[in-house]
Amino acid sequence: MKKDTAGMGKLLRNRFMIGILLSMTFLQLGIWVRNFAVLLFVMEKTNGSALAVSLISVAEFAPIFIFSFIGGVWADRWKPKKTMVWCDIGSAVSVAFVLLALLLGTWKAVFLATLVSSILSQFSQPSSMKLFKRHVPEDQLQTGMSMFQSVIAVFTLLGPVLGTMCYYQFGISVSIGLVSVCFLLSAAVLSLMPADTKSDKMEHSNSMRIEMVQGLHYIRGKRILLLLGTCFCCTGLGIGFIQPLGIFLITERLGLPKEYLQWMLSLNGMGMILGGALTVMLGKVMQARSLLAVGLAVNALCMVISGLSTFMWLTLLAQFFIGMVTPGFQVAVQTLILKNTEQAYVGRVNGILSPLFMGSMLITMSMSGWLKDQLSVMVMYLLAGVFFGVGLLIVSPLFRMEPLAEAKGMNTL
């Protein structure tokens, strides 16, 4: 334990880690305030129009498919720190224009804040992974990613409360203004991180299209990355089955009022915070592939329990454990990707693998309502558990590989 504490202390003295954690704190605050302020504002303006609310999700998720590949290639071609700084500045400026439009009476401009910010994040996220690869020692990558995910876990619980409170206390104009300030603060923090090197901006004779194809060939040639990508698709399909159905778990399986959903979400968020802390502490004890396997197995079991349970306490306990293993699952995936990807391909690999989960999730999410009516909410949760079980089988070859086999002597699993 002393060794783990010393490792965390060393990481917290790392200039990059301090900067990226502080930047993520500002970004998460801005994103959650933006998401809930825009959601509540649009619902108020449209009298709860389902179409208008769905357009918010389209503005948030559509750029992932359109720009993720491009952002990954860009991260491999351009200076990552500069990319992240200018993306945050661009988000702040776009939000400022939205604030101006609101003051002039054009409320529909709020969709622009979500759209532009989501587009720019597809360029910023792969660049942040490149910087992780460079500035965090390989034996501390897992702990570093755990600390990164812990910040996200905290805001998963606190974000909705902060966003809702900000909107109802100060209104849409102040909320949007706060979002712009948060993005600017993130850019300011990132500008203080270690400078990009001259080699970051490399001359590329190939077109971006060719480099995308090279990224696909690279993943196909790396068995670990291919297994992770397939697992992404499988778990995404499983999550999509149940993502919109939590409310029916409460009302149909448990026979309780819909207001009880908040307790299930709160327990899940508390589990994520505890899981983030545990993942940090276990970073030196458990290998990434073990964290991944535990995450898949617990998710599969708890989804089955959630579907079968008719007891409130058992359902809440299952949701708590799902939240608890989620940070470890995410940390394991990112650690395995970074440890088994060469520096020159980090951006493209992240840009290609990241949309696989989201795309798969949206496929089954679009059918989940219809399938639930044809089957039942219990069957939907059982199907989700089965898909996570299949995901576990897909990555099981990781435990039969030699630690250095896939990384050509560079990395460990």
XYZ file of N, CA, C and O in Angstrom, residues 120 164 246 254 277 280 285 367:
32
model
N -15.638 19.512 -31.519
C -14.268 19.813 -31.104
C -13.715 18.765 -30.144
O -12.513 18.495 -30.131
N -28.663 21.357 -12.909
C -30.054 21.711 -12.621
C -30.124 22.921 -11.691
O -30.902 23.861 -11.915
N -34.422 2.109 -17.785
C -34.308 2.123 -16.331
C -35.614 2.470 -15.643
O -35.956 1.900 -14.604
N -40.556 -3.518 -10.354
C -40.654 -3.281 -8.914
C -42.013 -2.736 -8.496
O -42.348 -2.727 -7.306
N -12.139 5.302 -6.886
C -11.130 5.303 -5.817
C -10.462 3.935 -5.696
O -9.229 3.837 -5.548
N -7.950 3.346 -8.501
C -6.676 4.036 -8.242
C -5.821 3.217 -7.289
O -4.620 3.011 -7.512
N -1.807 -3.357 -8.311
C -2.038 -4.740 -7.878
C -2.674 -5.573 -8.989
O -2.261 -6.705 -9.247
N -33.909 0.404 -31.219
C -34.918 -0.657 -31.277
C -35.443 -1.057 -29.908
O -36.380 -1.843 -29.808
